[in-house]
């Protein structure tokens, strides 16, 4: 017969693992803050994603509601409102760097961006599979230079603190999981 304590501990373990997985996926997003009217580079590297040998990379940058930029070889698409302000240079793209260059940043550019590698499903298919590469959260400041510099130092400290607290949370979750496993072993022996 299965012990009620074993069932409860197993349930807690599953719950903790689900929480841990959620916190890890949230940490893959990059937070970038720039001043209005400046330029920004939203980082991206597709080299660790699957790509058929000899196939030119097809990259797409999106917001939640629209395509911002798309490149396949020499062909490119610039989304509405992003014309002549966005680019992923072809030479860099071929070497694996799919970072989006955004010029003349506007306050309305703030928000989440995601990059994807588009891959054909089969040789004759027109459908493409979208492979997620990177998420970037862009915030745009409209402040004087002195205020912006002070905020940058503050934000860097917060980002550093949140990254270290995330590592501490994962370490704490590992300790809790180990405790639950040991408790299960102990209850099974008794």
PDB file of C-alpha atoms in Angstrom:
ATOM      1  CA  UNK A   1       0.000   0.000   0.000  1.00  0.00           C
ATOM      2  CA  UNK A   2       1.256   3.479  -0.883  1.00  0.00           C
ATOM      3  CA  UNK A   3       1.759   5.774   2.078  1.00  0.00           C
ATOM      4  CA  UNK A   4      -0.237   9.063   2.131  1.00  0.00           C
ATOM      5  CA  UNK A   5       2.996  10.839   3.126  1.00  0.00           C
ATOM      6  CA  UNK A   6       4.707   9.452   0.022  1.00  0.00           C
ATOM      7  CA  UNK A   7       1.837  10.690  -2.166  1.00  0.00           C
ATOM      8  CA  UNK A   8       1.932  14.143  -0.553  1.00  0.00           C
ATOM      9  CA  UNK A   9       5.718  14.415  -0.879  1.00  0.00           C
ATOM     10  CA  UNK A  10       5.591  13.318  -4.515  1.00  0.00           C
ATOM     11  CA  UNK A  11       2.939  15.955  -5.206  1.00  0.00           C
ATOM     12  CA  UNK A  12       5.113  18.630  -3.527  1.00  0.00           C
ATOM     13  CA  UNK A  13       8.114  17.527  -5.579  1.00  0.00           C
ATOM     14  CA  UNK A  14       6.152  17.838  -8.828  1.00  0.00           C
ATOM     15  CA  UNK A  15       4.877  21.272  -7.777  1.00  0.00           C
ATOM     16  CA  UNK A  16       8.408  22.481  -6.953  1.00  0.00           C
ATOM     17  CA  UNK A  17       9.780  21.182 -10.246  1.00  0.00           C
ATOM     18  CA  UNK A  18       7.027  23.015 -12.132  1.00  0.00           C
ATOM     19  CA  UNK A  19       7.869  26.256 -10.286  1.00  0.00           C
ATOM     20  CA  UNK A  20      11.583  25.758 -10.943  1.00  0.00           C
ATOM     21  CA  UNK A  21      11.009  25.190 -14.680  1.00  0.00           C
ATOM     22  CA  UNK A  22       8.940  28.379 -14.881  1.00  0.00           C
ATOM     23  CA  UNK A  23      11.624  30.465 -13.197  1.00  0.00           C
ATOM     24  CA  UNK A  24      14.332  29.072 -15.480  1.00  0.00           C
ATOM     25  CA  UNK A  25      12.408  29.921 -18.660  1.00  0.00           C
ATOM     26  CA  UNK A  26      11.794  33.466 -17.400  1.00  0.00           C
ATOM     27  CA  UNK A  27      15.539  33.915 -16.915  1.00  0.00           C
ATOM     28  CA  UNK A  28      16.250  33.333 -20.627  1.00  0.00           C
ATOM     29  CA  UNK A  29      14.801  36.764 -21.468  1.00  0.00           C
ATOM     30  CA  UNK A  30      17.296  39.604 -21.827  1.00  0.00           C
ATOM     31  CA  UNK A  31      16.381  43.028 -20.445  1.00  0.00           C
ATOM     32  CA  UNK A  32      17.714  46.013 -22.376  1.00  0.00           C
ATOM     33  CA  UNK A  33      17.197  49.677 -21.564  1.00  0.00           C
ATOM     34  CA  UNK A  34      18.049  52.501 -23.986  1.00  0.00           C
ATOM     35  CA  UNK A  35      17.443  56.194 -24.269  1.00  0.00           C
ATOM     36  CA  UNK A  36      14.940  57.521 -26.819  1.00  0.00           C
ATOM     37  CA  UNK A  37      16.498  58.666 -30.144  1.00  0.00           C
ATOM     38  CA  UNK A  38      19.554  56.430 -29.609  1.00  0.00           C
ATOM     39  CA  UNK A  39      20.350  53.064 -31.218  1.00  0.00           C
ATOM     40  CA  UNK A  40      19.893  49.614 -29.715  1.00  0.00           C
ATOM     41  CA  UNK A  41      21.215  46.163 -30.561  1.00  0.00           C
ATOM     42  CA  UNK A  42      18.872  43.349 -29.526  1.00  0.00           C
ATOM     43  CA  UNK A  43      21.194  40.332 -29.131  1.00  0.00           C
ATOM     44  CA  UNK A  44      20.628  37.059 -30.962  1.00  0.00           C
ATOM     45  CA  UNK A  45      22.738  34.056 -31.974  1.00  0.00           C
ATOM     46  CA  UNK A  46      21.223  31.221 -34.018  1.00  0.00           C
ATOM     47  CA  UNK A  47      24.306  28.925 -34.101  1.00  0.00           C
ATOM     48  CA  UNK A  48      22.947  26.542 -31.441  1.00  0.00           C
ATOM     49  CA  UNK A  49      19.673  26.017 -33.385  1.00  0.00           C
ATOM     50  CA  UNK A  50      19.172  23.369 -36.051  1.00  0.00           C
ATOM     51  CA  UNK A  51      19.853  24.461 -39.597  1.00  0.00           C
ATOM     52  CA  UNK A  52      20.255  22.365 -42.716  1.00  0.00           C
ATOM     53  CA  UNK A  53      23.786  22.446 -44.179  1.00  0.00           C
ATOM     54  CA  UNK A  54      24.117  24.951 -47.008  1.00  0.00           C
ATOM     55  CA  UNK A  55      20.728  26.533 -46.252  1.00  0.00           C
ATOM     56  CA  UNK A  56      20.688  30.297 -45.853  1.00  0.00           C
ATOM     57  CA  UNK A  57      19.379  31.335 -42.421  1.00  0.00           C
ATOM     58  CA  UNK A  58      15.891  32.863 -42.470  1.00  0.00           C
ATOM     59  CA  UNK A  59      15.528  35.106 -39.418  1.00  0.00           C
ATOM     60  CA  UNK A  60      12.428  36.845 -38.082  1.00  0.00           C
ATOM     61  CA  UNK A  61      12.081  39.403 -35.272  1.00  0.00           C
ATOM     62  CA  UNK A  62       8.572  39.927 -33.844  1.00  0.00           C
ATOM     63  CA  UNK A  63       6.706  41.842 -31.191  1.00  0.00           C
ATOM     64  CA  UNK A  64       3.536  40.368 -29.690  1.00  0.00           C
ATOM     65  CA  UNK A  65       1.440  41.816 -32.507  1.00  0.00           C
ATOM     66  CA  UNK A  66       3.609  42.164 -35.610  1.00  0.00           C
ATOM     67  CA  UNK A  67       6.694  41.235 -37.586  1.00  0.00           C
ATOM     68  CA  UNK A  68       9.393  43.865 -37.078  1.00  0.00           C
ATOM     69  CA  UNK A  69      12.049  42.482 -39.445  1.00  0.00           C
ATOM     70  CA  UNK A  70      12.657  39.432 -41.579  1.00  0.00           C
ATOM     71  CA  UNK A  71      15.701  38.431 -43.664  1.00  0.00           C
ATOM     72  CA  UNK A  72      16.403  35.566 -46.030  1.00  0.00           C
ATOM     73  CA  UNK A  73      19.617  36.178 -47.937  1.00  0.00           C
ATOM     74  CA  UNK A  74      19.450  39.537 -49.712  1.00  0.00           C
ATOM     75  CA  UNK A  75      15.674  39.767 -49.290  1.00  0.00           C
ATOM     76  CA  UNK A  76      14.354  41.601 -46.257  1.00  0.00           C
ATOM     77  CA  UNK A  77      11.100  42.899 -44.818  1.00  0.00           C
ATOM     78  CA  UNK A  78      10.775  45.862 -42.450  1.00  0.00           C
ATOM     79  CA  UNK A  79       7.538  46.117 -40.455  1.00  0.00           C
ATOM     80  CA  UNK A  80       5.271  49.142 -40.476  1.00  0.00           C
ATOM     81  CA  UNK A  81       6.810  51.930 -38.394  1.00  0.00           C
ATOM     82  CA  UNK A  82      10.243  50.272 -38.515  1.00  0.00           C
ATOM     83  CA  UNK A  83      11.124  51.198 -42.112  1.00  0.00           C
ATOM     84  CA  UNK A  84      14.787  52.279 -42.522  1.00  0.00           C
ATOM     85  CA  UNK A  85      15.327  51.792 -38.750  1.00  0.00           C
ATOM     86  CA  UNK A  86      15.930  48.028 -38.438  1.00  0.00           C
ATOM     87  CA  UNK A  87      18.467  45.582 -39.868  1.00  0.00           C
ATOM     88  CA  UNK A  88      20.176  42.262 -39.331  1.00  0.00           C
ATOM     89  CA  UNK A  89      23.235  42.571 -41.607  1.00  0.00           C
ATOM     90  CA  UNK A  90      23.492  39.615 -43.996  1.00  0.00           C
ATOM     91  CA  UNK A  91      27.240  39.071 -43.418  1.00  0.00           C
ATOM     92  CA  UNK A  92      26.723  38.847 -39.647  1.00  0.00           C
ATOM     93  CA  UNK A  93      23.670  36.616 -40.076  1.00  0.00           C
ATOM     94  CA  UNK A  94      25.697  34.121 -42.140  1.00  0.00           C
ATOM     95  CA  UNK A  95      28.211  33.857 -39.276  1.00  0.00           C
ATOM     96  CA  UNK A  96      25.452  33.198 -36.702  1.00  0.00           C
ATOM     97  CA  UNK A  97      24.837  36.713 -35.356  1.00  0.00           C
ATOM     98  CA  UNK A  98      21.140  37.536 -35.814  1.00  0.00           C
ATOM     99  CA  UNK A  99      21.137  40.612 -33.541  1.00  0.00           C
ATOM    100  CA  UNK A 100      18.571  43.234 -34.523  1.00  0.00           C
ATOM    101  CA  UNK A 101      19.943  46.751 -34.986  1.00  0.00           C
ATOM    102  CA  UNK A 102      17.288  49.337 -34.152  1.00  0.00           C
ATOM    103  CA  UNK A 103      18.064  52.985 -34.968  1.00  0.00           C
ATOM    104  CA  UNK A 104      16.327  56.137 -33.747  1.00  0.00           C
ATOM    105  CA  UNK A 105      14.590  54.290 -30.902  1.00  0.00           C
ATOM    106  CA  UNK A 106      11.134  55.652 -30.064  1.00  0.00           C
ATOM    107  CA  UNK A 107       9.165  55.426 -26.817  1.00  0.00           C
ATOM    108  CA  UNK A 108       6.632  53.285 -28.702  1.00  0.00           C
ATOM    109  CA  UNK A 109       9.371  50.696 -29.453  1.00  0.00           C
ATOM    110  CA  UNK A 110       9.354  49.582 -25.806  1.00  0.00           C
ATOM    111  CA  UNK A 111       8.145  46.043 -25.134  1.00  0.00           C
ATOM    112  CA  UNK A 112       8.981  42.394 -25.712  1.00  0.00           C
ATOM    113  CA  UNK A 113      10.739  41.238 -28.891  1.00  0.00           C
ATOM    114  CA  UNK A 114      11.366  37.642 -29.962  1.00  0.00           C
ATOM    115  CA  UNK A 115      13.650  36.253 -32.642  1.00  0.00           C
ATOM    116  CA  UNK A 116      12.977  33.084 -34.628  1.00  0.00           C
ATOM    117  CA  UNK A 117      14.790  30.935 -37.143  1.00  0.00           C
ATOM    118  CA  UNK A 118      12.353  29.888 -39.872  1.00  0.00           C
ATOM    119  CA  UNK A 119      13.017  26.433 -41.327  1.00  0.00           C
ATOM    120  CA  UNK A 120      11.283  24.668 -44.189  1.00  0.00           C
ATOM    121  CA  UNK A 121       9.430  21.547 -43.057  1.00  0.00           C
ATOM    122  CA  UNK A 122      10.311  19.576 -46.214  1.00  0.00           C
ATOM    123  CA  UNK A 123      12.115  20.372 -49.450  1.00  0.00           C
ATOM    124  CA  UNK A 124       8.865  20.852 -51.391  1.00  0.00           C
ATOM    125  CA  UNK A 125       6.815  22.398 -48.601  1.00  0.00           C
ATOM    126  CA  UNK A 126       5.940  26.078 -48.478  1.00  0.00           C
ATOM    127  CA  UNK A 127       5.306  25.865 -44.741  1.00  0.00           C
ATOM    128  CA  UNK A 128       8.029  26.892 -42.319  1.00  0.00           C
ATOM    129  CA  UNK A 129       8.687  25.804 -38.777  1.00  0.00           C
ATOM    130  CA  UNK A 130       9.416  28.684 -36.386  1.00  0.00           C
ATOM    131  CA  UNK A 131      12.262  27.924 -33.934  1.00  0.00           C
ATOM    132  CA  UNK A 132      12.488  30.348 -30.979  1.00  0.00           C
ATOM    133  CA  UNK A 133      15.965  31.858 -30.482  1.00  0.00           C
ATOM    134  CA  UNK A 134      15.876  34.776 -28.040  1.00  0.00           C
ATOM    135  CA  UNK A 135      13.500  37.020 -26.122  1.00  0.00           C
ATOM    136  CA  UNK A 136      14.447  40.635 -25.390  1.00  0.00           C
ATOM    137  CA  UNK A 137      12.484  43.067 -23.231  1.00  0.00           C
ATOM    138  CA  UNK A 138      13.241  46.598 -24.447  1.00  0.00           C
ATOM    139  CA  UNK A 139      12.562  49.597 -22.245  1.00  0.00           C
ATOM    140  CA  UNK A 140      12.965  53.107 -23.617  1.00  0.00           C
ATOM    141  CA  UNK A 141      13.790  56.073 -21.383  1.00  0.00           C
ATOM    142  CA  UNK A 142      12.910  59.670 -22.100  1.00  0.00           C
ATOM    143  CA  UNK A 143      15.102  61.402 -19.508  1.00  0.00           C
ATOM    144  CA  UNK A 144      17.975  63.869 -19.234  1.00  0.00           C
ATOM    145  CA  UNK A 145      21.494  62.427 -19.436  1.00  0.00           C
ATOM    146  CA  UNK A 146      22.172  62.816 -15.698  1.00  0.00           C
ATOM    147  CA  UNK A 147      18.945  61.044 -14.766  1.00  0.00           C
ATOM    148  CA  UNK A 148      19.546  58.355 -17.381  1.00  0.00           C
ATOM    149  CA  UNK A 149      23.053  57.668 -16.052  1.00  0.00           C
ATOM    150  CA  UNK A 150      21.767  57.348 -12.480  1.00  0.00           C
ATOM    151  CA  UNK A 151      18.957  55.044 -13.626  1.00  0.00           C
ATOM    152  CA  UNK A 152      21.412  52.892 -15.618  1.00  0.00           C
ATOM    153  CA  UNK A 153      23.498  52.284 -12.495  1.00  0.00           C
ATOM    154  CA  UNK A 154      20.322  51.493 -10.531  1.00  0.00           C
ATOM    155  CA  UNK A 155      19.002  49.139 -13.226  1.00  0.00           C
ATOM    156  CA  UNK A 156      22.344  47.349 -13.533  1.00  0.00           C
ATOM    157  CA  UNK A 157      22.302  46.775  -9.774  1.00  0.00           C
ATOM    158  CA  UNK A 158      18.723  45.448  -9.956  1.00  0.00           C
ATOM    159  CA  UNK A 159      19.524  43.137 -12.892  1.00  0.00           C
ATOM    160  CA  UNK A 160      22.622  41.865 -11.075  1.00  0.00           C
ATOM    161  CA  UNK A 161      20.582  41.372  -7.881  1.00  0.00           C
ATOM    162  CA  UNK A 162      17.764  39.559  -9.727  1.00  0.00           C
ATOM    163  CA  UNK A 163      20.237  37.262 -11.492  1.00  0.00           C
ATOM    164  CA  UNK A 164      21.972  36.355  -8.239  1.00  0.00           C
ATOM    165  CA  UNK A 165      18.676  35.910  -6.390  1.00  0.00           C
ATOM    166  CA  UNK A 166      17.505  33.615  -9.216  1.00  0.00           C
ATOM    167  CA  UNK A 167      20.590  31.462  -8.705  1.00  0.00           C
ATOM    168  CA  UNK A 168      19.910  31.458  -4.969  1.00  0.00           C
ATOM    169  CA  UNK A 169      16.319  30.426  -5.592  1.00  0.00           C
ATOM    170  CA  UNK A 170      17.443  27.510  -7.757  1.00  0.00           C
ATOM    171  CA  UNK A 171      19.947  26.498  -5.066  1.00  0.00           C
ATOM    172  CA  UNK A 172      17.207  26.694  -2.390  1.00  0.00           C
ATOM    173  CA  UNK A 173      14.808  24.682  -4.546  1.00  0.00           C
ATOM    174  CA  UNK A 174      17.502  22.037  -4.997  1.00  0.00           C
ATOM    175  CA  UNK A 175      17.900  21.790  -1.232  1.00  0.00           C
ATOM    176  CA  UNK A 176      14.125  21.459  -0.768  1.00  0.00           C
ATOM    177  CA  UNK A 177      13.919  18.767  -3.441  1.00  0.00           C
ATOM    178  CA  UNK A 178      16.774  16.844  -1.821  1.00  0.00           C
ATOM    179  CA  UNK A 179      14.973  17.103   1.547  1.00  0.00           C
ATOM    180  CA  UNK A 180      11.763  15.703   0.042  1.00  0.00           C
ATOM    181  CA  UNK A 181      13.619  12.834  -1.611  1.00  0.00           C
ATOM    182  CA  UNK A 182      15.430  11.987   1.618  1.00  0.00           C
ATOM    183  CA  UNK A 183      12.142  12.179   3.562  1.00  0.00           C
ATOM    184  CA  UNK A 184      10.560   9.770   1.078  1.00  0.00           C
ATOM    185  CA  UNK A 185      13.452   7.340   1.472  1.00  0.00           C
ATOM    186  CA  UNK A 186      13.262   7.595   5.259  1.00  0.00           C
ATOM    187  CA  UNK A 187       9.471   6.974   5.313  1.00  0.00           C
ATOM    188  CA  UNK A 188       9.860   3.994   2.982  1.00  0.00           C
ATOM    189  CA  UNK A 189      12.464   2.430   5.316  1.00  0.00           C
ATOM    190  CA  UNK A 190      10.302   2.932   8.428  1.00  0.00           C
TER     191      UNK A 190
END
